[in-house]
Coordinates of C-alpha atoms and ligand atoms in Angstrom, one line a residue:
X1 CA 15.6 13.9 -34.5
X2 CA 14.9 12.0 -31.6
X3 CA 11.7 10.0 -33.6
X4 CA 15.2 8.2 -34.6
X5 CA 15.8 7.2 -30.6
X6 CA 15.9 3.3 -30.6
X7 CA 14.6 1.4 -27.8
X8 CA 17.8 0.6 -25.8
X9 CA 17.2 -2.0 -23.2
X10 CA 18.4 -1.5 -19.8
X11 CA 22.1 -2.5 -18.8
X12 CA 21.4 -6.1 -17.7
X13 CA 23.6 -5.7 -14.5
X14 CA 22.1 -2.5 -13.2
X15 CA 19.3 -4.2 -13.5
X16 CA 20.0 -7.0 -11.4
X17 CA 21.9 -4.4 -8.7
X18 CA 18.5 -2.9 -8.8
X19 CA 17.2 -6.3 -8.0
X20 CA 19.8 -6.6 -5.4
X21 CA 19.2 -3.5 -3.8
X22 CA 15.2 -3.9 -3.1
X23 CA 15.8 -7.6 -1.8
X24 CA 14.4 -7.5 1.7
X25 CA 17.3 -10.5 2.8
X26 CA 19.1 -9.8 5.5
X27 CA 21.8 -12.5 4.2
X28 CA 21.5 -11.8 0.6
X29 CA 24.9 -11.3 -1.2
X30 CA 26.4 -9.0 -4.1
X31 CA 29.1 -10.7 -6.1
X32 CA 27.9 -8.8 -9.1
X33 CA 30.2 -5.5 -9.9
X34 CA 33.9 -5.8 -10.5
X35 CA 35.4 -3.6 -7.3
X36 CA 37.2 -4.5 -4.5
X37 CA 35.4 -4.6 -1.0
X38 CA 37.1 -4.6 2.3
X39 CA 35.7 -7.3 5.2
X40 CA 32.9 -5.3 6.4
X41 CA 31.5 -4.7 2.0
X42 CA 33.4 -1.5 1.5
X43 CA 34.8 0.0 -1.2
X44 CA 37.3 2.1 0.6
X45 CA 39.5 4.8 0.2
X46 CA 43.1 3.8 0.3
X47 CA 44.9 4.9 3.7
X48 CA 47.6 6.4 0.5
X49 CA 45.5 8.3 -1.4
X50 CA 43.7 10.1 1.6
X51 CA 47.3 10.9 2.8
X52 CA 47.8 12.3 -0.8
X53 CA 44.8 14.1 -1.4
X54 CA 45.6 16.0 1.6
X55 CA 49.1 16.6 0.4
X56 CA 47.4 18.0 -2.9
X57 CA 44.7 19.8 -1.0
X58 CA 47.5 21.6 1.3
X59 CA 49.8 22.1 -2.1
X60 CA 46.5 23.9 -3.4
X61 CA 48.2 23.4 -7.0
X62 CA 46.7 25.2 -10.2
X63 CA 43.8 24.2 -11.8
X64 CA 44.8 25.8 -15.6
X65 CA 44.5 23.3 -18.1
X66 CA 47.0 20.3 -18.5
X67 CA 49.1 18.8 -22.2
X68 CA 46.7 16.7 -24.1
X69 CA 48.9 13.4 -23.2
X70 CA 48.2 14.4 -19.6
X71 CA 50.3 14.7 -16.5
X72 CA 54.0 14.0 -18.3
X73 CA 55.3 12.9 -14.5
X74 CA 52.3 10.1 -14.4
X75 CA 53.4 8.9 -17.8
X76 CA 56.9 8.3 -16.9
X77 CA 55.9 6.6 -13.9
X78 CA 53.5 4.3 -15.1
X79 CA 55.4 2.8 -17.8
X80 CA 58.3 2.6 -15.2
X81 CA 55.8 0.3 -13.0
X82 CA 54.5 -1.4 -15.9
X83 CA 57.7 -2.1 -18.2
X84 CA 60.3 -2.4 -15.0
X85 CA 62.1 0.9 -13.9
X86 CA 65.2 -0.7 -15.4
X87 CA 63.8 -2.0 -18.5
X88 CA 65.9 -0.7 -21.9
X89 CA 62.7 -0.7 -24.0
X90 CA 61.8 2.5 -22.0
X91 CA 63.1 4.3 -24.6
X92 CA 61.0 2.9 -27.3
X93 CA 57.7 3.9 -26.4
X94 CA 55.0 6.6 -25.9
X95 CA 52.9 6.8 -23.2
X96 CA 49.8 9.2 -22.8
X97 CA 47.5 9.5 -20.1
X98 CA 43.8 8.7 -20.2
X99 CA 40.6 8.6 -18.6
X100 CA 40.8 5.0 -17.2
X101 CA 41.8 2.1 -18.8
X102 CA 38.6 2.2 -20.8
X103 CA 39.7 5.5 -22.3
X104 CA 42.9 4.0 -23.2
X105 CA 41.0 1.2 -24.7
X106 CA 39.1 3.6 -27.1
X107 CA 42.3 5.6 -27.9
X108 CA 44.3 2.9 -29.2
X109 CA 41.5 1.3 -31.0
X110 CA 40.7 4.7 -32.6
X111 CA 44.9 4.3 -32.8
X112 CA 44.3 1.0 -34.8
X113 CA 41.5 1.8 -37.0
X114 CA 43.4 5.0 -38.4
X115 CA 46.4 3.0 -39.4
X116 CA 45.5 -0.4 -40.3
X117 CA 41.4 -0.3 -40.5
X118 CA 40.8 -3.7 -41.7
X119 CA 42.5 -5.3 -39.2
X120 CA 41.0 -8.0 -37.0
X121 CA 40.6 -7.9 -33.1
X122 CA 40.9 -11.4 -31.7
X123 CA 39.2 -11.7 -28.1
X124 CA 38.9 -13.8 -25.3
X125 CA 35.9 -15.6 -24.9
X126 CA 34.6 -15.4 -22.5
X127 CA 35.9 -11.9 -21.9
X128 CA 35.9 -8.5 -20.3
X129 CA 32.2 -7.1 -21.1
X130 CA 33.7 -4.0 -22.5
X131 CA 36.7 -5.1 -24.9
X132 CA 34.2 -6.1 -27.5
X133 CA 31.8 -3.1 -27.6
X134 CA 34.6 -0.3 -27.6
X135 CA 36.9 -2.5 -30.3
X136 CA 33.5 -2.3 -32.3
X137 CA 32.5 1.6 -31.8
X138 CA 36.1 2.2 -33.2
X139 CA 34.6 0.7 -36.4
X140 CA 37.0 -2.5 -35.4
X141 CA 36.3 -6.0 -36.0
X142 CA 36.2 -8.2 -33.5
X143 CA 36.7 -12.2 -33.5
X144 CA 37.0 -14.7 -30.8
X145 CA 39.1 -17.5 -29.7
X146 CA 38.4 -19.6 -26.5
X147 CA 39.8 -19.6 -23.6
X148 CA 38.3 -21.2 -20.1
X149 CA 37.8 -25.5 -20.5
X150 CA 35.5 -27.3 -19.2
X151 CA 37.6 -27.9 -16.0
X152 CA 38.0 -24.6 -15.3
X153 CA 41.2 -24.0 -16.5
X154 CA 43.0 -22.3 -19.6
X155 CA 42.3 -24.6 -23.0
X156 CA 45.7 -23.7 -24.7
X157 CA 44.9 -26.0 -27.4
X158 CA 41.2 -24.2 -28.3
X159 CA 43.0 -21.1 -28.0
X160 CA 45.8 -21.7 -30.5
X161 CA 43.0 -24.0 -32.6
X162 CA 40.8 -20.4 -33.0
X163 CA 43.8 -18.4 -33.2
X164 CA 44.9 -20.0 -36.4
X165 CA 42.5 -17.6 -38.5
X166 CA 44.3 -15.2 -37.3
X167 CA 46.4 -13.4 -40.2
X168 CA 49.4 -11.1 -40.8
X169 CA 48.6 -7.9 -39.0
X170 CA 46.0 -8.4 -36.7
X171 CA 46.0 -7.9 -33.0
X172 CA 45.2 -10.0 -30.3
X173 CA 44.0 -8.2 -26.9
X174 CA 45.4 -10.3 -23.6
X175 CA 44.6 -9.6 -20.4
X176 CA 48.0 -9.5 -18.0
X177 CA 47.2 -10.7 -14.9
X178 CA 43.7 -11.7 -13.4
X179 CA 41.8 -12.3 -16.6
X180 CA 38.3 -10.9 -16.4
X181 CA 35.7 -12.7 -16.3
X182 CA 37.7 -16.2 -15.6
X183 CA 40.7 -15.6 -13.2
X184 CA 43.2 -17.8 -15.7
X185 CA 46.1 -16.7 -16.3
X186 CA 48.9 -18.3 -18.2
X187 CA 51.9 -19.5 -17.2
X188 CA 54.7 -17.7 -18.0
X189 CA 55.7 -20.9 -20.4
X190 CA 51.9 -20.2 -21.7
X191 CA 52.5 -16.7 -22.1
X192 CA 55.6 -17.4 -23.7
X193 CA 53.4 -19.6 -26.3
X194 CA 51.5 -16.2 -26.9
X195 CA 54.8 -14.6 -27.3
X196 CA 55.6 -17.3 -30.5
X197 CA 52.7 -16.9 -31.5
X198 CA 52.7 -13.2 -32.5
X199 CA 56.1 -13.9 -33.5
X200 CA 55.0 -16.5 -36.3
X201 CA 52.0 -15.2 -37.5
X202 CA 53.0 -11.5 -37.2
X203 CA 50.0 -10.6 -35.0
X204 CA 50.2 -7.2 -32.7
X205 CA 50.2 -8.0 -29.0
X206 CA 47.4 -5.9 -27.0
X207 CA 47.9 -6.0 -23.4
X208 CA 45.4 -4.9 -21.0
X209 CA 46.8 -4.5 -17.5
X210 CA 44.0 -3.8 -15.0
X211 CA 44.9 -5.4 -12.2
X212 CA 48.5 -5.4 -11.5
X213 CA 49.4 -6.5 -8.3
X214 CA 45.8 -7.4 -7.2
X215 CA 46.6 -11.4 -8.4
X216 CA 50.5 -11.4 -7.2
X217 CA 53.4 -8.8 -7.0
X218 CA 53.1 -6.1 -9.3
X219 CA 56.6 -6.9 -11.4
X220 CA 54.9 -11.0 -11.4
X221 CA 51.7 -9.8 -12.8
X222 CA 53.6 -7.6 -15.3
X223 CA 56.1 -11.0 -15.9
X224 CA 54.3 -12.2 -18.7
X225 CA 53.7 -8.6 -20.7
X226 CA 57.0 -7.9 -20.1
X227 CA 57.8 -11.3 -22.1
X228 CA 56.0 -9.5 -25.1
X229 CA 58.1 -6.1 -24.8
X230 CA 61.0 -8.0 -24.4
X231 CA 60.5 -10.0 -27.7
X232 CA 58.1 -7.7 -29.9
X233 CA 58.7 -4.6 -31.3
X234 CA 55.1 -3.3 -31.9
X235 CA 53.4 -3.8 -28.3
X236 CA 50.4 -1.5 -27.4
X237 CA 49.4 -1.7 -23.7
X238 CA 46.1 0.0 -21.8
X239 CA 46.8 0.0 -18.0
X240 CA 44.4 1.2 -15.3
X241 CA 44.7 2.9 -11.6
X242 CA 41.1 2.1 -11.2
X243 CA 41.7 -1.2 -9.0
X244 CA 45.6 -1.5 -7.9
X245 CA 45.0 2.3 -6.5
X246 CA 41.3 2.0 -6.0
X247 CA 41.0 5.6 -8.1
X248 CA 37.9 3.8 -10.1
X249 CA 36.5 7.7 -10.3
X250 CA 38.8 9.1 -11.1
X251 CA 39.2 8.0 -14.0
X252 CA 43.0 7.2 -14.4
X253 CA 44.5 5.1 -16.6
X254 CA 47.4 5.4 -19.5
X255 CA 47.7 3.8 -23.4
X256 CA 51.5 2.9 -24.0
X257 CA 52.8 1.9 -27.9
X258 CA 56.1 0.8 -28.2
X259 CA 58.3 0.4 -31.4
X260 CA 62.1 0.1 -31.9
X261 CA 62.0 3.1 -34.6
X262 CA 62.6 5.9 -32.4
X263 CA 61.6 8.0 -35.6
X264 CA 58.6 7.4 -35.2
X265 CA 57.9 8.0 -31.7
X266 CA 57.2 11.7 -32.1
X267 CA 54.5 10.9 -34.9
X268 CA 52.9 8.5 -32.6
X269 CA 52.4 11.1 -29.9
X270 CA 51.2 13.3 -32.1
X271 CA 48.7 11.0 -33.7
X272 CA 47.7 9.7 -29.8
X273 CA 46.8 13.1 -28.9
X274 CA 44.9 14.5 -32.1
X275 CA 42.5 10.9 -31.4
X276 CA 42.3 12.4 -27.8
X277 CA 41.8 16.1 -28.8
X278 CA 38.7 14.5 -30.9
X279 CA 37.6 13.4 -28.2
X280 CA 38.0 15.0 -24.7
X281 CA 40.8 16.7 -25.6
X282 CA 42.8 15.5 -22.0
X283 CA 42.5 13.7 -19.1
X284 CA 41.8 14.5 -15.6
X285 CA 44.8 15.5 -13.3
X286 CA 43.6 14.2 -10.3
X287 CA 44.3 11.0 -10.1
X288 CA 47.3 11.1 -11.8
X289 CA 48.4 13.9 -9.2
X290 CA 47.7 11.4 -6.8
X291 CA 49.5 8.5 -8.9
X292 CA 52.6 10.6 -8.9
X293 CA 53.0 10.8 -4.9
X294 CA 52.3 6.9 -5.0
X295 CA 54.8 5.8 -7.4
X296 CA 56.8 8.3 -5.4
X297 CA 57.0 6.3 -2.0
X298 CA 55.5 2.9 -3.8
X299 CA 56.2 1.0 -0.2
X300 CA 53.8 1.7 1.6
X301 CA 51.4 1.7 -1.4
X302 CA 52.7 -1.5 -2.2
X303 CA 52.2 -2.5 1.5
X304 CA 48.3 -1.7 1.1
X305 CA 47.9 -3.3 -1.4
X306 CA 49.1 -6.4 -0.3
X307 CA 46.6 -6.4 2.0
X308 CA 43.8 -6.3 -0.3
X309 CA 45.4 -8.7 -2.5
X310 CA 45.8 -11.8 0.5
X311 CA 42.2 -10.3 1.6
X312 CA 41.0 -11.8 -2.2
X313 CA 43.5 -14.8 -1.9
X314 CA 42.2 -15.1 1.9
X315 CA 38.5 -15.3 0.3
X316 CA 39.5 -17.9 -2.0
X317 CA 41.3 -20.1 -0.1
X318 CA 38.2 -20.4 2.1
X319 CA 36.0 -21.1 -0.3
X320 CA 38.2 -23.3 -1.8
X321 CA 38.6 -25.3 1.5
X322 CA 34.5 -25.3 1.9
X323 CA 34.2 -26.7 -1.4
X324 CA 36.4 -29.3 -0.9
X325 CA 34.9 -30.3 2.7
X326 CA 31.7 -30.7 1.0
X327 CA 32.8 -32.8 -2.3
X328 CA 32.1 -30.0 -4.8
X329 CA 33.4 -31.0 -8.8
X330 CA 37.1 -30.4 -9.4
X331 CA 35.4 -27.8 -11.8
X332 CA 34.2 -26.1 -8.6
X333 CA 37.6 -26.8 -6.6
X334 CA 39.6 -25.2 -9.2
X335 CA 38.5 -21.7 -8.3
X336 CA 41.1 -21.9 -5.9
X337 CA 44.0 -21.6 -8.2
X338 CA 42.0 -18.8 -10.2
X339 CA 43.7 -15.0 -9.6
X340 CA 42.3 -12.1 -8.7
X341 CA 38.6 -11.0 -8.1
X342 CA 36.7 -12.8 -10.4
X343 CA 35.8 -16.9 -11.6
X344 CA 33.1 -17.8 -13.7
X345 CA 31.4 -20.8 -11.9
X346 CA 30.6 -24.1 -13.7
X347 CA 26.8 -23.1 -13.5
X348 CA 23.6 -22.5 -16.4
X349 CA 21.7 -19.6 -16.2
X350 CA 18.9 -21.3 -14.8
X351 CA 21.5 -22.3 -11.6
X352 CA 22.5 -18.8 -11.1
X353 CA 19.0 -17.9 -11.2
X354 CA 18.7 -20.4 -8.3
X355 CA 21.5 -18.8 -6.6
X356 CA 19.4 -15.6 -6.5
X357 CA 16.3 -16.5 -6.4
X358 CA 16.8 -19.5 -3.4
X359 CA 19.9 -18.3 -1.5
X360 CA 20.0 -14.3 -2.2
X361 CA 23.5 -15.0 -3.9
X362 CA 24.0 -12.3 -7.3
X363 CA 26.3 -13.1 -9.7
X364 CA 26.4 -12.4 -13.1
X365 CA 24.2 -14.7 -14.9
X366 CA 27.2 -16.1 -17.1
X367 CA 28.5 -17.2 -14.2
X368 CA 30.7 -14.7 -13.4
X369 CA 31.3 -13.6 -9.7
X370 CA 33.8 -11.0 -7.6
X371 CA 35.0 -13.1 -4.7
X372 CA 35.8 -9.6 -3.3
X373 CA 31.8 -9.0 -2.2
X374 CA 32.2 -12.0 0.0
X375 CA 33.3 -11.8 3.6
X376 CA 35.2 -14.6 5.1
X377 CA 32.5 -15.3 7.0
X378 CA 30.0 -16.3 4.1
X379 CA 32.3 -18.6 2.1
X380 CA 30.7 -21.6 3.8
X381 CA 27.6 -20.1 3.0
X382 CA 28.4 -19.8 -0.7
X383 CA 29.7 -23.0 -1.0
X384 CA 27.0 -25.0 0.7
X385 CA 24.5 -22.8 -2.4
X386 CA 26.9 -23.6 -4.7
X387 CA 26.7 -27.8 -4.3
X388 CA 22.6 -26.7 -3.8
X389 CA 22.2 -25.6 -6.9
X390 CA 23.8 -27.9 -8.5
X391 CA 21.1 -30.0 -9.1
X392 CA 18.7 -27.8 -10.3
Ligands
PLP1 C1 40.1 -6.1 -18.1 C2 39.7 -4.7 -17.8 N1 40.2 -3.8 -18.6 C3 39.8 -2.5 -18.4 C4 39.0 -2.1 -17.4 C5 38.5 -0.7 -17.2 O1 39.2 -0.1 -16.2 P1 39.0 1.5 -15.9 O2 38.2 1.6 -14.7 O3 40.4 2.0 -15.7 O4 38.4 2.1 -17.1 C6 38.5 -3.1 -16.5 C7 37.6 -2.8 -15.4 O5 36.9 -3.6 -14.9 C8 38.9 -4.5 -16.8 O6 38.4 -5.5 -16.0

């Protein structure tokens, strides 16, 4: 069998972590993997989910196996902090548990392929490096439309212009807050565009929520899926803990479809959890567990989380100011009204590789970086690399 194995090359951005990670600088910096760091380049624990693991520790619950859609309790409360606790359509979905946001990704295109197969997947591009490749080992097709301008901001017009091939029954994945890899997000008059969109052409709306209340509040970087749940009847939504709860390990996220026949609510369950079954039969209850006593007492959660978020606005705002002191391109400027932790810079290959190579500075070399790896201290730094490069 394994004369078969293919040579696989190595993931390009372990590889340049590995780079990162023998680099003698002293000053070199990592803006290369998509986590949250504090000030001092940790990715830390939250103060509420220390106090809840102890609470779960102490509880010493059982360990016997769990319902394929998961912790029931965790579904209920995430498509309360998703939808809005008071939101009406909370009746017309299904929500299951899975592992991460990437599992939930998987599940509902495995979802997708068994009930309309020949669908077509319309992406962002550029877009989250993972969307593509699990769309497409769900036997999915996958198209593109644009998304970033020149200028650094959202091309509407190129978005629609792509989005025209777009027929009767396919889906189109969104990002709801904090688009990864750019940092645009529409406008809720944008989104609403989106919303007419589907609408028109009769398109299922895919929304991936991520980062929900790492760009603003949680309910404004919900505002514009909930435009899409208020309007649509077929929504299916992926969520993950990973970042808003910093449980990246442990592996917690949820898949949510939603349809005004309440008939068919029961088959969709039982078709989400036969695709799971098939797969790794359930989730971890960790995380979840953990989840539950969060959404539980969400203020001081909330509170925390805050505090990462105007850390990330903090970072940007600094940047933005550095670039601006030093005449950077409106292109370059325009990071500052960017959300959450990532912006692709205005920058080639071979500039990035400049970055790297002259000023110890890894990003991504499509340009994207994670404003969180940067301390406030080093946004000077970055900017005076930044206008360096740009020459080369
Ligand atoms: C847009 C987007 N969706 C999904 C995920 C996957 O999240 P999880 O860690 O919950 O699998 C990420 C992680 O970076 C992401 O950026």
């Amino acid at each position: 069998m394994l004369e078969n194995l293919p040579q696989v090359g190595a993931d390009p951005l372990w590889e340049l972590l590995a780079e990162f990670q023998a680099d003698k600088r002293k000053d070199k910096i990592d803006l290369l993997v998509g986590v949250y760091r504090d000030e001092t380049g940790v990715t830390p624990v939250m103060e509420n989910v220390k106090s809840a693991e102890n609470q779960l520790a102490n509880q010493a619950a059982s360990k016997a196996y769990g319902m394929l859609s998961g912790n029931g309790t965790f579904n209920r409360n995430i498509a309360k902090f998703i939808l809005g606790a008071d939101n009406p359509r909370l009746h017309n979905q299904r929500t299951i548990q899975t592992v991460g946001a990437s599992g939930a990704l998987r599940v509902l295109a495995d979802f997708i392929k068994r009930l309309s197969p020949n669908v077509v997947i319309w992406n962002t591009n550029p877009g989250y490096i993972n969307h593509q490749p699990i769309m497409e080992g769900a036997g999915l097709q996958v198209s593109s439309f644009r998304w970033q301008d020149k200028g650094g901001e959202l091309d509407i017009n190129a978005c629609f212009a792509d989005l025209e091939d777009a027929v009767k029954g396919d889906v189109i994945l969104l990002h709801a807050s904090c688009h990864n890899p750019t940092g645009i997000d529409p406008s809720l008059e944008q989104w609403q565009q989106f919303v007419d969109f589907c609408k028109r052409k009769k398109i299922t709306p895919f929304i991936d929520i991520a980062y929900q209340g790492f760009g603003e509040t949680p309910e404004q970087d919900a505002a514009g899926l909930r435009l899409f749940v208020e309007q649509i009847d077929e929504v299916l939504i992926t969520a993950s803990c990973s970042k808003n709860m910093g449980l990246y390990c442990e592996r917690t996220g949820a898949a949510i479809v939603m349809t005004n026949d309440e008939e068919k609510l029961a088959g969709i369950s039982t078709l989400l959890e036969r695709i799971t079954r098939s797969n790794y039969s359930m989730p971890p209850n960790h995380g979840a567990a953990i989840a539950n006593i969060l959404f539980s007492n969400q203020e001081p959660w909330l509170e925390e989380l805050a505090s990462y978020r105007d850390r990330v606005n903090g970072i940007r705002q600094g940047l933005t100011d550095a670039l601006t002191k030093l005449g950077a391109p409106s292109s370059m400027q325009v990071i500052g009204t960017q959300k959450g932790m990532f912006s692709m810079l205005p920058l080639t290959k071979d500039q990035m590789i400049a970055l790297r190579k002259d000023h110890g500075i890894y990003g991504v070399p499509n340009g994207r970086i994670n404003l969180a790896g940067l301390k406030q201290s080093q946004t000077e730094v970055l900017a005076k690399a930044l206008i360096a490069v740009l020459d080369k």
